[in-house]
PDB file of C-alpha atoms in Angstrom:
ATOM      1  CA  MET A1227     -25.091 -15.771 -51.614  1.00 44.00           C
ATOM      2  CA  ALA A1228     -28.306 -16.725 -53.483  1.00 44.00           C
ATOM      3  CA  ASP A1229     -28.958 -13.065 -54.374  1.00 49.00           C
ATOM      4  CA  MET A1230     -25.460 -12.890 -55.909  1.00 60.00           C
ATOM      5  CA  MET A1231     -26.178 -16.017 -57.975  1.00 70.00           C
ATOM      6  CA  LYS A1232     -27.202 -15.306 -61.556  1.00 82.00           C
ATOM      7  CA  LYS A1233     -30.770 -16.523 -62.034  1.00 90.00           C
ATOM      8  CA  ILE A1234     -31.406 -18.659 -65.072  1.00 93.00           C
ATOM      9  CA  THR A1235     -34.585 -17.787 -66.895  1.00 91.00           C
ATOM     10  CA  LYS A1236     -35.835 -19.515 -70.006  1.00 95.00           C
ATOM     11  CA  SER A1237     -39.128 -19.593 -71.868  1.00 95.00           C
ATOM     12  CA  GLU A1238     -41.414 -22.589 -71.438  1.00 94.00           C
ATOM     13  CA  ARG A1239     -40.522 -23.596 -75.007  1.00 97.00           C
ATOM     14  CA  GLU A1240     -36.782 -23.557 -74.135  1.00 97.00           C
ATOM     15  CA  TRP A1241     -37.351 -25.697 -71.017  1.00 97.00           C
ATOM     16  CA  GLN A1242     -39.453 -28.159 -73.028  1.00 97.00           C
ATOM     17  CA  ALA A1243     -36.696 -28.471 -75.638  1.00 97.00           C
ATOM     18  CA  GLN A1244     -34.061 -29.111 -72.940  1.00 97.00           C
ATOM     19  CA  LEU A1245     -35.956 -31.540 -70.665  1.00 98.00           C
ATOM     20  CA  ASP A1246     -37.809 -34.789 -71.276  1.00 98.00           C
ATOM     21  CA  ALA A1247     -41.561 -34.779 -70.595  1.00 97.00           C
ATOM     22  CA  GLU A1248     -41.279 -36.106 -67.014  1.00 97.00           C
ATOM     23  CA  GLN A1249     -38.439 -33.736 -66.077  1.00 98.00           C
ATOM     24  CA  TYR A1250     -40.462 -30.819 -67.449  1.00 98.00           C
ATOM     25  CA  ARG A1251     -43.663 -31.853 -65.629  1.00 98.00           C
ATOM     26  CA  VAL A1252     -41.828 -32.254 -62.310  1.00 98.00           C
ATOM     27  CA  THR A1253     -39.421 -29.293 -62.400  1.00 98.00           C
ATOM     28  CA  ARG A1254     -41.358 -26.647 -64.303  1.00 98.00           C
ATOM     29  CA  GLN A1255     -44.945 -27.615 -63.349  1.00 97.00           C
ATOM     30  CA  ALA A1256     -44.302 -28.728 -59.721  1.00 96.00           C
ATOM     31  CA  GLY A1257     -45.245 -32.315 -60.464  1.00 95.00           C
ATOM     32  CA  THR A1258     -44.392 -35.408 -58.432  1.00 95.00           C
ATOM     33  CA  GLU A1259     -43.122 -38.660 -59.887  1.00 96.00           C
ATOM     34  CA  ALA A1260     -44.783 -41.890 -58.809  1.00 96.00           C
ATOM     35  CA  PRO A1261     -43.277 -43.376 -55.619  1.00 96.00           C
ATOM     36  CA  PHE A1262     -40.490 -45.941 -56.152  1.00 96.00           C
ATOM     37  CA  SER A1263     -40.349 -45.057 -59.869  1.00 96.00           C
ATOM     38  CA  GLY A1264     -37.377 -42.675 -59.907  1.00 96.00           C
ATOM     39  CA  LYS A1265     -33.937 -43.810 -60.991  1.00 96.00           C
ATOM     40  CA  TYR A1266     -32.274 -42.413 -57.861  1.00 97.00           C
ATOM     41  CA  CYS A1267     -34.632 -43.897 -55.259  1.00 95.00           C
ATOM     42  CA  ASP A1268     -32.297 -46.812 -54.456  1.00 93.00           C
ATOM     43  CA  HIS A1269     -29.166 -45.256 -55.948  1.00 95.00           C
ATOM     44  CA  SER A1270     -26.059 -45.494 -53.753  1.00 93.00           C
ATOM     45  CA  GLU A1271     -23.049 -44.416 -55.840  1.00 94.00           C
ATOM     46  CA  LYS A1272     -20.641 -41.878 -54.374  1.00 95.00           C
ATOM     47  CA  GLY A1273     -20.881 -38.368 -55.783  1.00 96.00           C
ATOM     48  CA  HIS A1274     -23.343 -35.516 -55.777  1.00 97.00           C
ATOM     49  CA  TYR A1275     -26.696 -34.604 -57.256  1.00 98.00           C
ATOM     50  CA  GLU A1276     -27.259 -31.498 -59.358  1.00 98.00           C
ATOM     51  CA  CYS A1277     -30.355 -29.733 -60.631  1.00 98.00           C
ATOM     52  CA  VAL A1278     -31.328 -31.394 -63.922  1.00 98.00           C
ATOM     53  CA  CYS A1279     -32.315 -28.005 -65.336  1.00 98.00           C
ATOM     54  CA  CYS A1280     -29.224 -25.924 -64.626  1.00 97.00           C
ATOM     55  CA  GLY A1281     -26.503 -28.117 -63.074  1.00 97.00           C
ATOM     56  CA  HIS A1282     -26.485 -26.330 -59.706  1.00 97.00           C
ATOM     57  CA  PRO A1283     -24.989 -28.718 -57.064  1.00 97.00           C
ATOM     58  CA  LEU A1284     -27.655 -29.628 -54.479  1.00 98.00           C
ATOM     59  CA  PHE A1285     -27.031 -32.813 -52.459  1.00 98.00           C
ATOM     60  CA  GLY A1286     -24.103 -35.076 -51.652  1.00 97.00           C
ATOM     61  CA  SER A1287     -24.311 -38.855 -51.565  1.00 96.00           C
ATOM     62  CA  ASP A1288     -23.068 -38.686 -47.976  1.00 95.00           C
ATOM     63  CA  SER A1289     -26.418 -37.168 -46.906  1.00 97.00           C
ATOM     64  CA  LYS A1290     -28.575 -39.632 -48.888  1.00 97.00           C
ATOM     65  CA  TYR A1291     -30.392 -42.327 -46.934  1.00 96.00           C
ATOM     66  CA  HIS A1292     -33.132 -44.892 -47.508  1.00 94.00           C
ATOM     67  CA  SER A1293     -36.286 -43.507 -45.881  1.00 95.00           C
ATOM     68  CA  GLY A1294     -38.706 -45.979 -47.441  1.00 93.00           C
ATOM     69  CA  CYS A1295     -40.927 -43.133 -48.675  1.00 94.00           C
ATOM     70  CA  GLY A1296     -40.455 -43.941 -52.380  1.00 95.00           C
ATOM     71  CA  TRP A1297     -38.341 -40.930 -53.334  1.00 97.00           C
ATOM     72  CA  PRO A1298     -34.650 -40.131 -52.908  1.00 97.00           C
ATOM     73  CA  SER A1299     -34.167 -38.766 -49.388  1.00 97.00           C
ATOM     74  CA  PHE A1300     -31.388 -36.614 -48.001  1.00 98.00           C
ATOM     75  CA  HIS A1301     -30.857 -35.377 -44.431  1.00 97.00           C
ATOM     76  CA  GLY A1302     -29.190 -32.193 -45.670  1.00 97.00           C
ATOM     77  CA  GLU A1303     -28.104 -30.189 -48.659  1.00 97.00           C
ATOM     78  CA  LEU A1304     -24.604 -29.220 -49.726  1.00 97.00           C
ATOM     79  CA  ASP A1305     -23.245 -26.202 -47.811  1.00 95.00           C
ATOM     80  CA  THR A1306     -23.266 -24.183 -51.042  1.00 95.00           C
ATOM     81  CA  ALA A1307     -26.657 -25.381 -52.328  1.00 97.00           C
ATOM     82  CA  GLU A1308     -28.858 -22.674 -50.761  1.00 97.00           C
ATOM     83  CA  VAL A1309     -32.024 -24.580 -51.675  1.00 98.00           C
ATOM     84  CA  VAL A1310     -35.040 -22.266 -51.484  1.00 97.00           C
ATOM     85  CA  GLN A1311     -37.920 -23.216 -49.179  1.00 97.00           C
ATOM     86  CA  ARG A1312     -41.435 -21.954 -49.927  1.00 96.00           C
ATOM     87  CA  ALA A1313     -44.828 -22.636 -48.364  1.00 95.00           C
ATOM     88  CA  ASP A1314     -46.936 -25.000 -50.465  1.00 92.00           C
ATOM     89  CA  PHE A1315     -50.669 -25.351 -49.793  1.00 91.00           C
ATOM     90  CA  SER A1316     -51.505 -27.338 -52.948  1.00 85.00           C
ATOM     91  CA  HIS A1317     -53.651 -30.496 -52.899  1.00 80.00           C
ATOM     92  CA  GLY A1318     -55.202 -29.498 -49.557  1.00 85.00           C
ATOM     93  CA  MET A1319     -51.903 -30.054 -47.723  1.00 85.00           C
ATOM     94  CA  ARG A1320     -49.533 -27.786 -45.848  1.00 91.00           C
ATOM     95  CA  ARG A1321     -45.946 -28.501 -46.900  1.00 93.00           C
ATOM     96  CA  ILE A1322     -42.653 -26.782 -47.604  1.00 96.00           C
ATOM     97  CA  GLU A1323     -41.626 -26.924 -51.248  1.00 97.00           C
ATOM     98  CA  LEU A1324     -37.961 -27.009 -52.247  1.00 98.00           C
ATOM     99  CA  LEU A1325     -36.718 -25.055 -55.249  1.00 98.00           C
ATOM    100  CA  CYS A1326     -33.384 -24.717 -57.016  1.00 98.00           C
ATOM    101  CA  PRO A1327     -31.976 -21.285 -56.114  1.00 97.00           C
ATOM    102  CA  GLN A1328     -30.525 -20.804 -59.581  1.00 97.00           C
ATOM    103  CA  CYS A1329     -33.447 -21.679 -61.890  1.00 97.00           C
ATOM    104  CA  ASP A1330     -36.480 -22.112 -59.572  1.00 97.00           C
ATOM    105  CA  ALA A1331     -36.940 -25.773 -60.551  1.00 98.00           C
ATOM    106  CA  HIS A1332     -39.305 -27.682 -58.274  1.00 98.00           C
ATOM    107  CA  LEU A1333     -37.239 -30.327 -56.489  1.00 98.00           C
ATOM    108  CA  GLY A1334     -39.629 -31.809 -53.924  1.00 97.00           C
ATOM    109  CA  HIS A1335     -40.514 -31.088 -50.285  1.00 97.00           C
ATOM    110  CA  ILE A1336     -38.888 -31.082 -46.855  1.00 97.00           C
ATOM    111  CA  PHE A1337     -40.286 -32.782 -43.763  1.00 96.00           C
ATOM    112  CA  PRO A1338     -39.196 -32.762 -40.087  1.00 95.00           C
ATOM    113  CA  ASP A1339     -39.024 -36.564 -39.785  1.00 96.00           C
ATOM    114  CA  GLY A1340     -35.478 -37.263 -40.969  1.00 95.00           C
ATOM    115  CA  PRO A1341     -32.491 -38.799 -39.207  1.00 95.00           C
ATOM    116  CA  PRO A1342     -29.696 -37.053 -37.321  1.00 94.00           C
ATOM    117  CA  PRO A1343     -27.828 -34.853 -37.608  1.00 93.00           C
ATOM    118  CA  THR A1344     -30.529 -32.519 -39.012  1.00 95.00           C
ATOM    119  CA  GLY A1345     -33.814 -34.319 -38.342  1.00 96.00           C
ATOM    120  CA  GLN A1346     -34.870 -33.208 -41.829  1.00 97.00           C
ATOM    121  CA  ARG A1347     -35.992 -35.332 -44.767  1.00 97.00           C
ATOM    122  CA  TYR A1348     -35.427 -33.698 -48.118  1.00 98.00           C
ATOM    123  CA  CYS A1349     -37.860 -35.737 -50.225  1.00 98.00           C
ATOM    124  CA  ILE A1350     -36.676 -35.159 -53.797  1.00 98.00           C
ATOM    125  CA  ASN A1351     -37.952 -36.244 -57.208  1.00 98.00           C
ATOM    126  CA  SER A1352     -35.374 -38.199 -59.228  1.00 98.00           C
ATOM    127  CA  ALA A1353     -36.637 -36.355 -62.314  1.00 98.00           C
ATOM    128  CA  SER A1354     -35.289 -33.099 -60.867  1.00 98.00           C
ATOM    129  CA  LEU A1355     -31.785 -34.495 -60.344  1.00 98.00           C
ATOM    130  CA  LYS A1356     -28.688 -35.383 -62.329  1.00 98.00           C
ATOM    131  CA  PHE A1357     -26.058 -37.538 -60.610  1.00 98.00           C
ATOM    132  CA  VAL A1358     -22.347 -36.792 -60.937  1.00 97.00           C
ATOM    133  CA  SER A1359     -20.057 -39.635 -59.874  1.00 95.00           C
ATOM    134  CA  ASP A1360     -17.185 -38.938 -57.478  1.00 85.00           C
ATOM    135  CA  PRO A1361     -15.528 -42.122 -56.178  1.00 67.00           C
ATOM    136  CA  SER A1362     -13.471 -40.142 -53.639  1.00 65.00           C
ATOM    137  CA  ARG A1363     -16.613 -38.825 -51.879  1.00 52.00           C
ATOM    138  CA  GLU A1364     -17.426 -40.592 -48.600  1.00 49.00           C
ATOM    139  CA  LYS A1365     -20.742 -42.457 -48.493  1.00 43.00           C
TER     140      LYS A1365
END
């Protein structure tokens, strides 16, 4: 499905005009926000989270949990999200980076220390997300 999705490509100048400085640094330059600083770290409203760059739906509030790591954590992505995973060897570490399949925005990383049912922890920067409220969604 991801190959059928129309990729969004913009110049660096266009991304800078659309995003605030922190959103740009995190999503377009693979930055990381400071732990416990993001607006969605302790967020618990019902709804879903989209890519701040392109609006692609990524995570549901029903998969969000408090991991204590300092960033919003999810045990899974939406069935239609198709988040891209890519090896990341930056900063002398070996991790798996997560990218938006529609615009290649850096979202965060995934780790194998999450809760059931997946055992995965999607560790996501708040700066890469936009929350959309949906009171009917189960938490």
